[in-house]
Each structure stands twice: as C-alpha cells, then as structure tokens.
Coordinates of C-alpha atoms and ligand atoms in Angstrom, one line a residue:
X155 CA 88.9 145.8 179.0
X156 CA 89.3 144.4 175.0
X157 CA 92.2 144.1 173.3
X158 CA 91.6 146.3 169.9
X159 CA 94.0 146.6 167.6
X160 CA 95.7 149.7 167.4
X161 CA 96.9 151.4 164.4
X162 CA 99.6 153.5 166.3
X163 CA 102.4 152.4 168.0
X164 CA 102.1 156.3 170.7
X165 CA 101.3 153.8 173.5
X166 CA 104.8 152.1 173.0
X167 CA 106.5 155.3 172.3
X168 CA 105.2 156.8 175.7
X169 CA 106.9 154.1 177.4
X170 CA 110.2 153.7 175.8
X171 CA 111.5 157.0 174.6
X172 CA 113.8 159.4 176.1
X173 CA 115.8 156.5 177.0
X174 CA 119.3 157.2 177.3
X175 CA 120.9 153.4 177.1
X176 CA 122.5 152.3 173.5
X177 CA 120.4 149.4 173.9
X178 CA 116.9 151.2 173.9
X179 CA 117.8 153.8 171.7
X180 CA 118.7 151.0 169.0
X181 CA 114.6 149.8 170.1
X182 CA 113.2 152.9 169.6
X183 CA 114.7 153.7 166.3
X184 CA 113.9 150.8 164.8
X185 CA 110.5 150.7 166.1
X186 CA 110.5 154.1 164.5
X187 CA 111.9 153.5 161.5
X188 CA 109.2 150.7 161.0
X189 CA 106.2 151.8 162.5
X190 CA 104.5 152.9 158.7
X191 CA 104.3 148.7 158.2
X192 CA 103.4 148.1 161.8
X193 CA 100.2 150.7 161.4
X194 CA 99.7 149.5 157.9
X195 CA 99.3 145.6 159.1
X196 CA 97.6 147.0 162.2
X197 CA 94.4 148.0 159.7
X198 CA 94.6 145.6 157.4
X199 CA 94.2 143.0 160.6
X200 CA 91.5 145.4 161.9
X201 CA 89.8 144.9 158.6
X202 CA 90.0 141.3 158.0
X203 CA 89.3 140.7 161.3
X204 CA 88.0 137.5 161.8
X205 CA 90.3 137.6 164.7
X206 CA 88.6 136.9 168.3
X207 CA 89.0 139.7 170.5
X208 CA 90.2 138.9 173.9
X209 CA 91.1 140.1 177.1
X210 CA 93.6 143.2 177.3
X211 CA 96.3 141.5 179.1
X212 CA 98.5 143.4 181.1
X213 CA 102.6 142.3 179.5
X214 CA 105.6 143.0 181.4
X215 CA 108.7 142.6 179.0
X216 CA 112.0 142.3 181.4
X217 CA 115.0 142.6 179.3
X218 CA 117.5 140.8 181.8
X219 CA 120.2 140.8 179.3
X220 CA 120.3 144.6 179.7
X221 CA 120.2 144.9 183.9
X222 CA 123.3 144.6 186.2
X223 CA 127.0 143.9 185.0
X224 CA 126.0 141.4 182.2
X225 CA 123.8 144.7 180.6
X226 CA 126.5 147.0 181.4
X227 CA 129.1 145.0 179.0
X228 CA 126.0 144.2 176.5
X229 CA 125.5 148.1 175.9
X230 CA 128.9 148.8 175.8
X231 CA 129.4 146.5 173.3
X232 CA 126.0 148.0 171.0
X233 CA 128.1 150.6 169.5
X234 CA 131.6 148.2 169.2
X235 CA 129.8 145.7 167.0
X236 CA 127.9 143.5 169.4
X237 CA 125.2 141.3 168.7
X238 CA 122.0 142.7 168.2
X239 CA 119.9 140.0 167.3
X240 CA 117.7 140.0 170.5
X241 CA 117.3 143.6 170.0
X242 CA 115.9 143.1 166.4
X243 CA 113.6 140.6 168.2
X244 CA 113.0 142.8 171.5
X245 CA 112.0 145.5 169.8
X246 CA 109.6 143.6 167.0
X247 CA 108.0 141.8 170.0
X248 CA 107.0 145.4 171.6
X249 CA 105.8 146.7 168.6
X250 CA 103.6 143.8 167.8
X251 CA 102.3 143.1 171.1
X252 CA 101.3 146.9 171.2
X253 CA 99.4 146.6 167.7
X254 CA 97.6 144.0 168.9
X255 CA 96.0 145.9 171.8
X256 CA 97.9 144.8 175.2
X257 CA 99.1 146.8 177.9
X258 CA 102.6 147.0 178.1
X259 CA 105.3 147.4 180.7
X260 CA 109.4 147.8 179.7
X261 CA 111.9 146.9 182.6
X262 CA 115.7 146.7 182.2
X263 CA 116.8 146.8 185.6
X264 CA 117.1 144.7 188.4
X265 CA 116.0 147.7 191.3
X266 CA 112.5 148.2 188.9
X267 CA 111.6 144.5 188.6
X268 CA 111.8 144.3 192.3
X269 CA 109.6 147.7 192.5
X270 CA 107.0 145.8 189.8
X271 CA 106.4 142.3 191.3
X272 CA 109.1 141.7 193.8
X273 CA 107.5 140.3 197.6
X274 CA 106.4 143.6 199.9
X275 CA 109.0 143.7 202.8
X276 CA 107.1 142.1 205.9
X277 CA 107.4 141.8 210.1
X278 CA 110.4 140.7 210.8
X279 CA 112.3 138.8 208.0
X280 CA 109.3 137.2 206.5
X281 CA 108.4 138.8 202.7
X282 CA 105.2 139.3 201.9
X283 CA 104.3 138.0 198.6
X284 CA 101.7 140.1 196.2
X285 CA 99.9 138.7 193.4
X286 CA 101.4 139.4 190.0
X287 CA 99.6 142.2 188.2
X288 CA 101.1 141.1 185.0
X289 CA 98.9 137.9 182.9
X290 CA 102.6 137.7 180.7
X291 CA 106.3 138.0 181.5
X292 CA 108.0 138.2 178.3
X293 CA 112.1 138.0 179.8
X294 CA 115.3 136.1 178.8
X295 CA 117.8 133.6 180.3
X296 CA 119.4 135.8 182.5
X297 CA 116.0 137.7 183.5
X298 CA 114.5 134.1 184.7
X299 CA 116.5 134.4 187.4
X300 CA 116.5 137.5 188.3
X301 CA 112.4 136.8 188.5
X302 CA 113.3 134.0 190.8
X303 CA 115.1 136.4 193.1
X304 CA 112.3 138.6 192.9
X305 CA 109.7 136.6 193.5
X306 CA 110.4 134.4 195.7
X307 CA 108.1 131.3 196.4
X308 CA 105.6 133.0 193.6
X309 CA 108.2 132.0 191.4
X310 CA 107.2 128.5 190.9
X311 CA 103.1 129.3 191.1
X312 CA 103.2 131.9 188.2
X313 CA 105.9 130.0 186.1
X314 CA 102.8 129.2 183.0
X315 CA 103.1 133.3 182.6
X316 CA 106.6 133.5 181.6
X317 CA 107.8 133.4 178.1
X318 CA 111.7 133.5 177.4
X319 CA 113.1 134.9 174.6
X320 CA 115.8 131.5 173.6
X321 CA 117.2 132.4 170.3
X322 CA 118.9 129.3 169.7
X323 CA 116.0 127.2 171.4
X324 CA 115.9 124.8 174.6
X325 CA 115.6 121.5 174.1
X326 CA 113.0 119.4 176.1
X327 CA 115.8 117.0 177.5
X328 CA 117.4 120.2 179.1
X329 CA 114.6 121.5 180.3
X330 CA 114.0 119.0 183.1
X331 CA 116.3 119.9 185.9
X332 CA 116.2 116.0 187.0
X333 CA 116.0 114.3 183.7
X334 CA 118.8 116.1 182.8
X335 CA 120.9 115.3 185.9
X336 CA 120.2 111.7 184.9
X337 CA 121.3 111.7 181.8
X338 CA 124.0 114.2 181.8
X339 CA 122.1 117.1 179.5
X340 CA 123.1 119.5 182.4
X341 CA 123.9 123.0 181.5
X342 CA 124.3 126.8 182.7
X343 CA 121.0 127.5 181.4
X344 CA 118.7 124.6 181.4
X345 CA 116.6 123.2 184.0
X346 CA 114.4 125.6 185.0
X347 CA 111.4 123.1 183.9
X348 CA 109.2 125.6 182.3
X349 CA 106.9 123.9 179.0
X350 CA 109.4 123.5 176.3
X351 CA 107.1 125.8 174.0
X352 CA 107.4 129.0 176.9
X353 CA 110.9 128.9 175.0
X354 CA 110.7 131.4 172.3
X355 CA 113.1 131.3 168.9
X356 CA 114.7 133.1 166.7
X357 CA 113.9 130.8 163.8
X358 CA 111.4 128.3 163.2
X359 CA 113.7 125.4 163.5
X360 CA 112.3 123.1 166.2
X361 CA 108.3 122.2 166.8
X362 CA 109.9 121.8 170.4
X363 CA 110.1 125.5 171.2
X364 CA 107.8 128.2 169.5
X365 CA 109.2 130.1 167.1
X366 CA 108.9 134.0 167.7
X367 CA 110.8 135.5 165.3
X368 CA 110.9 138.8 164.5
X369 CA 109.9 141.3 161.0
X370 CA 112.7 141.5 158.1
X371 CA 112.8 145.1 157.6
X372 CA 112.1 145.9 154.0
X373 CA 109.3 143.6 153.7
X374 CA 107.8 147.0 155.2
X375 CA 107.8 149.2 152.6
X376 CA 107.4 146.8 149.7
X377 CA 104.5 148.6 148.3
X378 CA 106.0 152.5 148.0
X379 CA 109.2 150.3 146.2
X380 CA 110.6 152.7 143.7
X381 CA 111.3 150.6 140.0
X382 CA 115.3 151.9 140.4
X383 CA 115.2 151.0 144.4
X384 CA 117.1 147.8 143.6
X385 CA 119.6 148.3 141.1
X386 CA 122.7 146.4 141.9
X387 CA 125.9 147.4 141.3
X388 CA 128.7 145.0 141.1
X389 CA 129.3 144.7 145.0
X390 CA 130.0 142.3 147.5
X391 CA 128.9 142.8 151.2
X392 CA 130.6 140.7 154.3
X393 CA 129.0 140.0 157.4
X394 CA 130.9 140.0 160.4
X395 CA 130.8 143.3 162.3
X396 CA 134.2 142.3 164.3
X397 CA 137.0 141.4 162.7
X398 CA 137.6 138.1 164.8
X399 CA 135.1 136.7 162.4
X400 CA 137.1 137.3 159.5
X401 CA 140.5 134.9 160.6
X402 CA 141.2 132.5 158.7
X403 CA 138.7 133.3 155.9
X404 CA 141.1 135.1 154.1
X405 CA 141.4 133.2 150.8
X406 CA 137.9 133.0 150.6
X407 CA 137.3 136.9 150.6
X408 CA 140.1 136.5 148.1
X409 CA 138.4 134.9 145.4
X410 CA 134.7 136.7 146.0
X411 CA 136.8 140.3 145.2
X412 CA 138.5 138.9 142.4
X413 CA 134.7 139.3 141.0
X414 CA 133.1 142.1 143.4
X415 CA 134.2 145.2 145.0
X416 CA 134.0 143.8 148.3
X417 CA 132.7 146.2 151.2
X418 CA 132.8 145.6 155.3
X419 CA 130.9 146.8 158.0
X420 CA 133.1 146.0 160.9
X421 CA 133.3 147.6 164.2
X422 CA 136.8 150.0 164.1
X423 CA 137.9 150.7 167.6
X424 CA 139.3 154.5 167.2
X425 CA 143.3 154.4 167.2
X426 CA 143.5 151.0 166.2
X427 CA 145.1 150.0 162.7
X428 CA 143.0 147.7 160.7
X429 CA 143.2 143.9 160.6
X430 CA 141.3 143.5 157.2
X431 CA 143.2 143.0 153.9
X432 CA 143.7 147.1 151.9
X433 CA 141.4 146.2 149.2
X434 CA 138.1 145.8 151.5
X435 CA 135.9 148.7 151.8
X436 CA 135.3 148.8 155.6
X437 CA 132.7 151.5 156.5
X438 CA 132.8 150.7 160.2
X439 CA 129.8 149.5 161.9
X440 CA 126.5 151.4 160.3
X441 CA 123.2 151.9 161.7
X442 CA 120.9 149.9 161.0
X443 CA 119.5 152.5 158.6
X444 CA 122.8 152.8 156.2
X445 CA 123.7 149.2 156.8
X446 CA 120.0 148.1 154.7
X447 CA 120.9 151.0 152.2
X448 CA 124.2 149.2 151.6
X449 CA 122.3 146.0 151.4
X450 CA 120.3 147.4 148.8
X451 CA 123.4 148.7 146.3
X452 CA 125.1 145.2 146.4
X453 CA 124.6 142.0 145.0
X454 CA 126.5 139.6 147.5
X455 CA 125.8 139.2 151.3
X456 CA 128.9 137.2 151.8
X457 CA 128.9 134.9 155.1
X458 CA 132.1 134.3 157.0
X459 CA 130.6 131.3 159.3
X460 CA 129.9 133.4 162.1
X461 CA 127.6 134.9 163.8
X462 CA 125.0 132.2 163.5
X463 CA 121.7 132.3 162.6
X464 CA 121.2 136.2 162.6
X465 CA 118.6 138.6 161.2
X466 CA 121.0 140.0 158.6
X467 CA 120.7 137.2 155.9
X468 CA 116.9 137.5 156.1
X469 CA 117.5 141.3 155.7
X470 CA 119.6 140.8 152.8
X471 CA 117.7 137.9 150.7
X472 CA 114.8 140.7 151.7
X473 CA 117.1 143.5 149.7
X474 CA 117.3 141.7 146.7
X475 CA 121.0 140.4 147.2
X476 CA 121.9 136.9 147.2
X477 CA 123.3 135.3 150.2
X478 CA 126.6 132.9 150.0
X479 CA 127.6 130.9 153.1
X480 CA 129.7 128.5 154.5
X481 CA 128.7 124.4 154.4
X482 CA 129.8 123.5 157.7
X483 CA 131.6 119.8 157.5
X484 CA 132.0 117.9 160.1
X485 CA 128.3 119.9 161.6
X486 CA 129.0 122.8 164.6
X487 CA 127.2 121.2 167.4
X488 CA 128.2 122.0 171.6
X489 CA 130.3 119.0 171.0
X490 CA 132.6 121.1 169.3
X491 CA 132.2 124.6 168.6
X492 CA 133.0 126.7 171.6
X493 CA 129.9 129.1 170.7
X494 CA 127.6 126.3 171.1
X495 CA 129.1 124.7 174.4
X496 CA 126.6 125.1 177.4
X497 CA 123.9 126.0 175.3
X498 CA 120.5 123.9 176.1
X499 CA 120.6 122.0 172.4
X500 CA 122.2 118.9 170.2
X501 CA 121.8 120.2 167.2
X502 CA 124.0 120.2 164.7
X503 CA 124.4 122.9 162.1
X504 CA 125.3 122.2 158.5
X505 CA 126.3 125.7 157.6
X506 CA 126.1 129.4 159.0
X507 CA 122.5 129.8 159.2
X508 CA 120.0 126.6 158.3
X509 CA 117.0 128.4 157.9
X510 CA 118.5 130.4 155.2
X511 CA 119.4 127.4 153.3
X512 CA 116.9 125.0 153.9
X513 CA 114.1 127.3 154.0
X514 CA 115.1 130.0 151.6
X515 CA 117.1 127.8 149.3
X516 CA 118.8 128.8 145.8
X517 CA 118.7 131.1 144.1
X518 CA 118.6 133.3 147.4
X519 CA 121.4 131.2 148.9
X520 CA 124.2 129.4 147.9
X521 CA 125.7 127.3 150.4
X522 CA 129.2 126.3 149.6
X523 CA 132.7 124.7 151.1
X524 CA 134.6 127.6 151.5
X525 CA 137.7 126.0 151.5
X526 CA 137.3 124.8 148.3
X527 CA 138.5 127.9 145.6
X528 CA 136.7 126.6 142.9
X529 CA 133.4 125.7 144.2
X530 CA 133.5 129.6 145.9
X531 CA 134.5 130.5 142.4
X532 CA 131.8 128.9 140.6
X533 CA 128.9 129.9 142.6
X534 CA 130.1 133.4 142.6
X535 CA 130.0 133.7 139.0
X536 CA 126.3 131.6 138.6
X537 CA 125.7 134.1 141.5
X538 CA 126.2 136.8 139.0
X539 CA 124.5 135.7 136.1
X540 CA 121.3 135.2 138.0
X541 CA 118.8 138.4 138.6
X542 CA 116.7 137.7 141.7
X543 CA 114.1 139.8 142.9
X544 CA 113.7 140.7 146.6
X545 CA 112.1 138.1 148.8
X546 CA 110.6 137.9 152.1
X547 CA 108.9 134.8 153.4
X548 CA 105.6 135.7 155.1
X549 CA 106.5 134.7 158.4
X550 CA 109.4 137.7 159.2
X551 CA 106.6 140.1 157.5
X552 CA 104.4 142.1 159.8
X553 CA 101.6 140.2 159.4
X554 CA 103.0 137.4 159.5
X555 CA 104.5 138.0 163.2
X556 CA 100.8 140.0 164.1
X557 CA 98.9 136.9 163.3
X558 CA 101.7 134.5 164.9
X559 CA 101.9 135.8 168.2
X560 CA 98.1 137.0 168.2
X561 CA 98.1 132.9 168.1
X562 CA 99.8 132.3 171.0
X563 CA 98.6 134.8 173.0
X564 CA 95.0 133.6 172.2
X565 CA 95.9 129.8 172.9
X566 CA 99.0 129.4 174.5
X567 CA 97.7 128.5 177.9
X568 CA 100.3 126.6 180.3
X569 CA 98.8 126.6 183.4
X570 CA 96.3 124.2 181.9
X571 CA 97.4 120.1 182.0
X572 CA 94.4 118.7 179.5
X573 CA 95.6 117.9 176.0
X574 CA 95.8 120.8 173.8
X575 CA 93.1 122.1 171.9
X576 CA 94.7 124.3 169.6
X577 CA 95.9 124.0 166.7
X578 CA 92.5 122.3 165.6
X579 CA 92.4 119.1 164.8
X580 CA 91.3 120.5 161.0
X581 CA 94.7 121.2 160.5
X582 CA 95.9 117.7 160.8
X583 CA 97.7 116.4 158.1
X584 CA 99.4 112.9 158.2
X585 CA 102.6 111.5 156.5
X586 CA 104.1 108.1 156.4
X587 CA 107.9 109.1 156.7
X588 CA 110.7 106.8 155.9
X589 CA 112.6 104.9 158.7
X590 CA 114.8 106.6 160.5
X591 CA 113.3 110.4 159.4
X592 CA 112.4 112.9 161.7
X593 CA 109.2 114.4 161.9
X594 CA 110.1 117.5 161.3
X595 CA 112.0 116.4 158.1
X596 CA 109.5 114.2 156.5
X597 CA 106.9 117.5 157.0
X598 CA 109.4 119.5 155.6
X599 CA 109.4 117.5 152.4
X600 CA 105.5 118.7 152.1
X601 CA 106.1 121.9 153.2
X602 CA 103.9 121.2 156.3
X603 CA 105.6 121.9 160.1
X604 CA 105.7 119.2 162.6
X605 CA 103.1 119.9 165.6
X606 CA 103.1 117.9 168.5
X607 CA 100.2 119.4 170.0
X608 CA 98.2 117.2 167.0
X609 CA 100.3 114.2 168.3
X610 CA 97.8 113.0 170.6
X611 CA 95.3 112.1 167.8
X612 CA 97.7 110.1 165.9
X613 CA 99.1 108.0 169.0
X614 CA 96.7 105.4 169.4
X615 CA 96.6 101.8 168.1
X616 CA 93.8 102.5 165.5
X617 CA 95.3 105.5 163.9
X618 CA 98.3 103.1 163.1
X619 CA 96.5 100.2 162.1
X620 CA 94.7 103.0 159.7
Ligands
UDP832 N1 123.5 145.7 161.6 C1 123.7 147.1 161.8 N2 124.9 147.6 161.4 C2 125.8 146.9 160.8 C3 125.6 145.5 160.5 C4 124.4 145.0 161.0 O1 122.8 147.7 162.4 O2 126.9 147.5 160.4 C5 122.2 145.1 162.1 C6 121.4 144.3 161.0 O3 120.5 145.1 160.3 C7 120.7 143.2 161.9 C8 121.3 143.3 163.2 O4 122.4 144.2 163.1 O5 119.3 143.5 162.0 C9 121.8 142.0 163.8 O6 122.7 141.5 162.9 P1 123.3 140.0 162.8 O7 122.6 139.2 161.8 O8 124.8 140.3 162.6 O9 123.1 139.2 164.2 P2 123.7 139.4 165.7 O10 124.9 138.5 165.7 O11 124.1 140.8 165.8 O12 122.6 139.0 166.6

C-alpha cells in the first residue's frame, strides 16, 4: 500500500480520542486545535508534490514517559505545571506522520506494548519471538527499555527501527556503551549504541542527532490573521509555570514591572498562599489555548533561566512579543547545573534557550545579564521602542516539519552500513573555517548546517590539497 498524503487528520483522531489520561487529552486538543494548518499543508504538499511516494509504513509511537509509575507522576504533574515539552512534540509528530500517509499505532502502557510486539509465551520457559509488524518505533528514554524487556533477543536485530524522541540530544561519545566506559562518558541514559542520528531533538542544535522538532502554533493560522490580532498592550509575560523557577530572580522581575504590568502563568496548588511578589498578575497555569491568547496581548515573554530550551519562546517570538532572557555566565553544562547532570551531552549553554538567541537573534531576543539592573533596564526600554512583527522560522511551521520528517522517513535507513547517500552530494557546500572553529559554527556564519553524512566526500587527501 502507498503512502498518500492525507488532508484529514480522522485516522489519528480514531485512535487517540476518548482518552481519559491528562496527558492524551493535552494531544488531542492540540492536535485539534491545529488540525486547519495540518490539512492546509497537507494540500499544499499534495499539490507541489514532487515528493516520492513510498511505502505505507506501519509506525508504532510508544510514549514510555507516560506508562508505569514514572507516567503516573508525569500526568499528575500535567495539570500542576509540569513540563510539556515532549507533549508539544508527541503530539506534532502524530499529526505529521498521519498527514503524510503512514499507519499509525499509539501505546502508553507497558501491558499493551507487550500485547503489540512482546515474544509469544512458549513450551516451557522458552519465549517465542514474533517478527515486528511495525517498519518504525517512534519511543523515548524510558520506552527503550521497556522495548528491551519486551522484546527480548529481537531487541538488538530491530534496533535500526527505533527512533527516540531526546530533547536535549545524545551525544555520540555517550552513545557507545564501551567507549564510554573507557573514557568515563557513562550515564543513566546512554549507551544503548543506537546511530547517533535515531536520537531525535527538540532543537536543531547538533548535526550529531536529527533535529525533530515540533510546529510553533500560530504560524497556523497566519493567513486568516486579523489587522487588530496583534495589538500589544503594555504587558510583560513570565515564563515559569512553577514558582521554584522564580527564586532568586526577584530583582529582576523588579525592574521589567517598573515598565510593564507583569503577568504569571504559574501552577497554584489550591489552599496554598502565593510565593510571588502582590504586584504580579498570576492567572494560574492556562491552557494552552488562553496561555497563546495572552501571548498575543503582551509585549514581553520574560525568561527566568529555567525551563531550558522549551517551545514557549518559539510560541511567543511566533505571537509577535519579544523574548528577553538570561546570559548564562560561567555556561550551564552537567558539570554544574543539577538539570543537566546525567544527561547524555557536554554542552554548554550560554543562556536560557540557544536556539532562541543564536538562531532567532535581536530584535526577537534580547539576551541579557540579569544580575545586572541596568543592562535589564536598558533592553527593556529598546524593547519597547521597537515594533516587531510576528515571526516564525520555517522549520517549526507545518511544512516545514511535513517536509523534514517526510525526509527522514524517505532516507533515514540504519540498518544499511554503506556510506550515506542522502543528502546528495549537490548540496555540498565547503568552507575553510578558522582554527580552532567547529563545524557547526563556521556553517553557521553562512547560514548553512553542518552534515556529516557529506563528510565522506571531503575526507580524502585530494579534497584537501584542493
Ligand atoms: N503552556 C500552557 N499553559 C501555560 C504555560 C505554557 O499550556 O500556562 C504551554 C506552552 O504553550 C508550551 C508548553 O506549555 O507549548 C510547553 O512549555 P515550556 O516552553 O514551558 O516547556 P516545558 O518545560 O513545559 O517542556
């Protein structure tokens, strides 16, 4: 059977509604809410298509973060101001992967996956193993092992199906359980030696891992935009849906309200006095739905330093409101952030969320040292002297995610050990970069990404005599 593109999103409906879990019921409303851009890209992809049409492909997607007593705390905390950054992404993933024609499959629970694909019991205590009827296993950390437990021996042969969703990213020197024993890059969730690029991010910030991402909400409905849709009044927004984020950060809110009426959407347990200083605004935590109709009143998306890298300043600079966020000096890296320790990465981050800042850039973000009054001070009021219109860069757009992961699942292939033939070699583009400069930086400077699956035609002695 073809993949065709669809222009409806009924097939996913049929298999996620009438879910009664916080978690799924945050899916299917967004999915919902957004399905008008989802059809809309759907036929404008149908019509340019150029697109090869392949295979139908039969896509489990195991939400492990949601089974057993890790889910059971993750959808408690849904409603208490949680994170729901992988939902965002869980639920873009489904919607795209059911535009673009496959079959899909939602688990969330330990006691299905074994019903899907776990071995048949056998004589005795020997397991019989089935073949997998699914071509792709879209999962997460804590779902890889629950496959493992499931599957058994088959574990290892259909490892080249599996794709994990890895916001923060997995870095090659974690990924090899043995490498990393040598060499001390052992963590809680490395070493499970899939191909670095089965690791799937939120952000496109490492050529390492492939970068999945997920669809800024407004860039939806940017066409029925009324002219008054975004007329800002003189208000700041923080982000930080618990008020743990906001300790410490006290003088900065400060100064920002001296300027804006400053509004919160933080999580208010019932009976509880709040923490936050009188003069804030604090609407509790918001649906999705009211928290972008907030978004689109104010002028000011105002980061604390934490959460990291989430979908809500993409949302925002989307909105028309300028993001301002902290300039983190010395970098937060698993060396000393307790967020960060464990996780499978190095990096070090310069401020709240990198992509906003070196991606996005002024005058959509201003990334300052909070600790500093005047600096805050100053970019506040530049803030407010600057009109910006609402921006969305093309890759958290439908389209843009349609066409990404209709990519991979065209060429992604991992069972496969012959160099890779895609992207084509056409696209190759080669820079001299300075000494001492990363790849990825010195294709940065030319707006180009860094792809090592090019890297092979470069690395021989006559393209460097050349
Ligand atoms: N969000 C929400 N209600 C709120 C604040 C945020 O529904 O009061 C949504 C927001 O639209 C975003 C999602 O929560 O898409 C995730 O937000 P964030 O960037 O805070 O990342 P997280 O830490 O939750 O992964």
């Amino acid at each position: 059977k073809k993949a065709e593109i669809r222009t409806t999103l009924n097939q996913l409906f049929e298999v996620i509604s009438n879910n009664t879990s916080p978690a799924m019921r945050f899916i299917q409303t967004r999915v919902e809410r957004m399905s008008v851009g989802w059809t809309q890209a759907g036929l404008k992809m149908r019509q340019s298509s150029n697109k090869t049409v392949s295979t139908q492909m039969r896509v489990l997607l195991y939400l492990g973060a949601l089974a057993g007593s890790i889910g059971q705390h993750f959808e408690a905390m849904v409603e208490r101001g949680g994170p729901l950054g992988e939902l965002v992404q869980w639920a873009d993933l489904s919607a795209c992967l059911t535009i673009l024609g496959q079959n899909l499959t939602f688990s969330t629970s330990q006691h299905h996956l074994h019903s899907l694909i776990g071995a048949a019991p056998g004589r005795g205590s020997c397991p019989i193993q089935r073949p997998l009827t699914f071509d792709l296993i879209y999962t997460d950390y804590h779902g890889l092992a629950h496959l493992q437990g499931a599957m058994g021996l088959a574990f290892q042969h259909y490892q080249c199906r599996f794709r994990i969703l890895d916001s923060f990213g997995t870095e090659p020197a974690f990924n090899l359980g043995s490498y990393a024993r040598r060499w001390g890059y052992k963590t809680l969730w490395g070493s499970w030696g899939l191909h670095p690029l089965q690791y799937m991010t939120m952000f496109p910030h490492t050529p390492d891992n492939s970068f999945l991402g997920f669809v800024s909400e407004e860039a939806v409905r940017e066409e029925e935009r009324e002219p008054d849709a975004y007329r800002k009044d003189r208000i700041a927004v923080v982000y930080g849906k618990q008020d743990y984020m906001w300790q410490g950060k006290s003088e900065y809110v400060d100064v920002i309200s001296e300027e804006l009426e400053t509004h919160a959407t933080v999580y208010q347990p019932p009976r509880h006095a709040s923490n936050l200083p009188s003069f804030i605004r604090n609407h509790g935590l918001l649906t999705q739905k009211h928290f972008l109709q907030l978004l689109r009143r104010a002028k000011v998306f105002v980061g604390l330093g934490f959460p990291y890298e989430g979908p809500a300043p993409i949302e925002a600079v989307a909105l028309g409101c300028v993001f301002l966020q902290p300039r983190f000096e010395p970098p937060h890296s698993s060396d000393n952030t307790d967020f960060y320790k464990g996780k499978p990465t190095t990096r070090q981050i310069t401020s709240q969320h990198p992509y906003a800042k070196e991606v996005i850039g002024k005058p959509y973000v201003w990334t300052v040292d909070i600790t500093n009054k005047t600096d805050v001070r100053e970019a506040v009021k530049a803030i407010l002297s600057t009109e910006v219109k609402p921006f969305t860069p093309r890759e958290f757009t439908c389209e843009g995610m349609l066409e990404r992961v209709h990519a991979y699942i065209t060429h992604q292939n991992f069972s496969s050990k012959s160099v890779p033939a895609w992207p084509p070699r056409s696209a190759l583009r080669v820079h001299l970069g300075p000494l001492g400069q990363s790849c990825v930086t010195v294709c940065h400077r030319y707006t180009l990404v860094c792809e090592p699956a090019l890297f092979h035609h470069v690395n021989s002695p006559a393209a460097f005599t050349r």
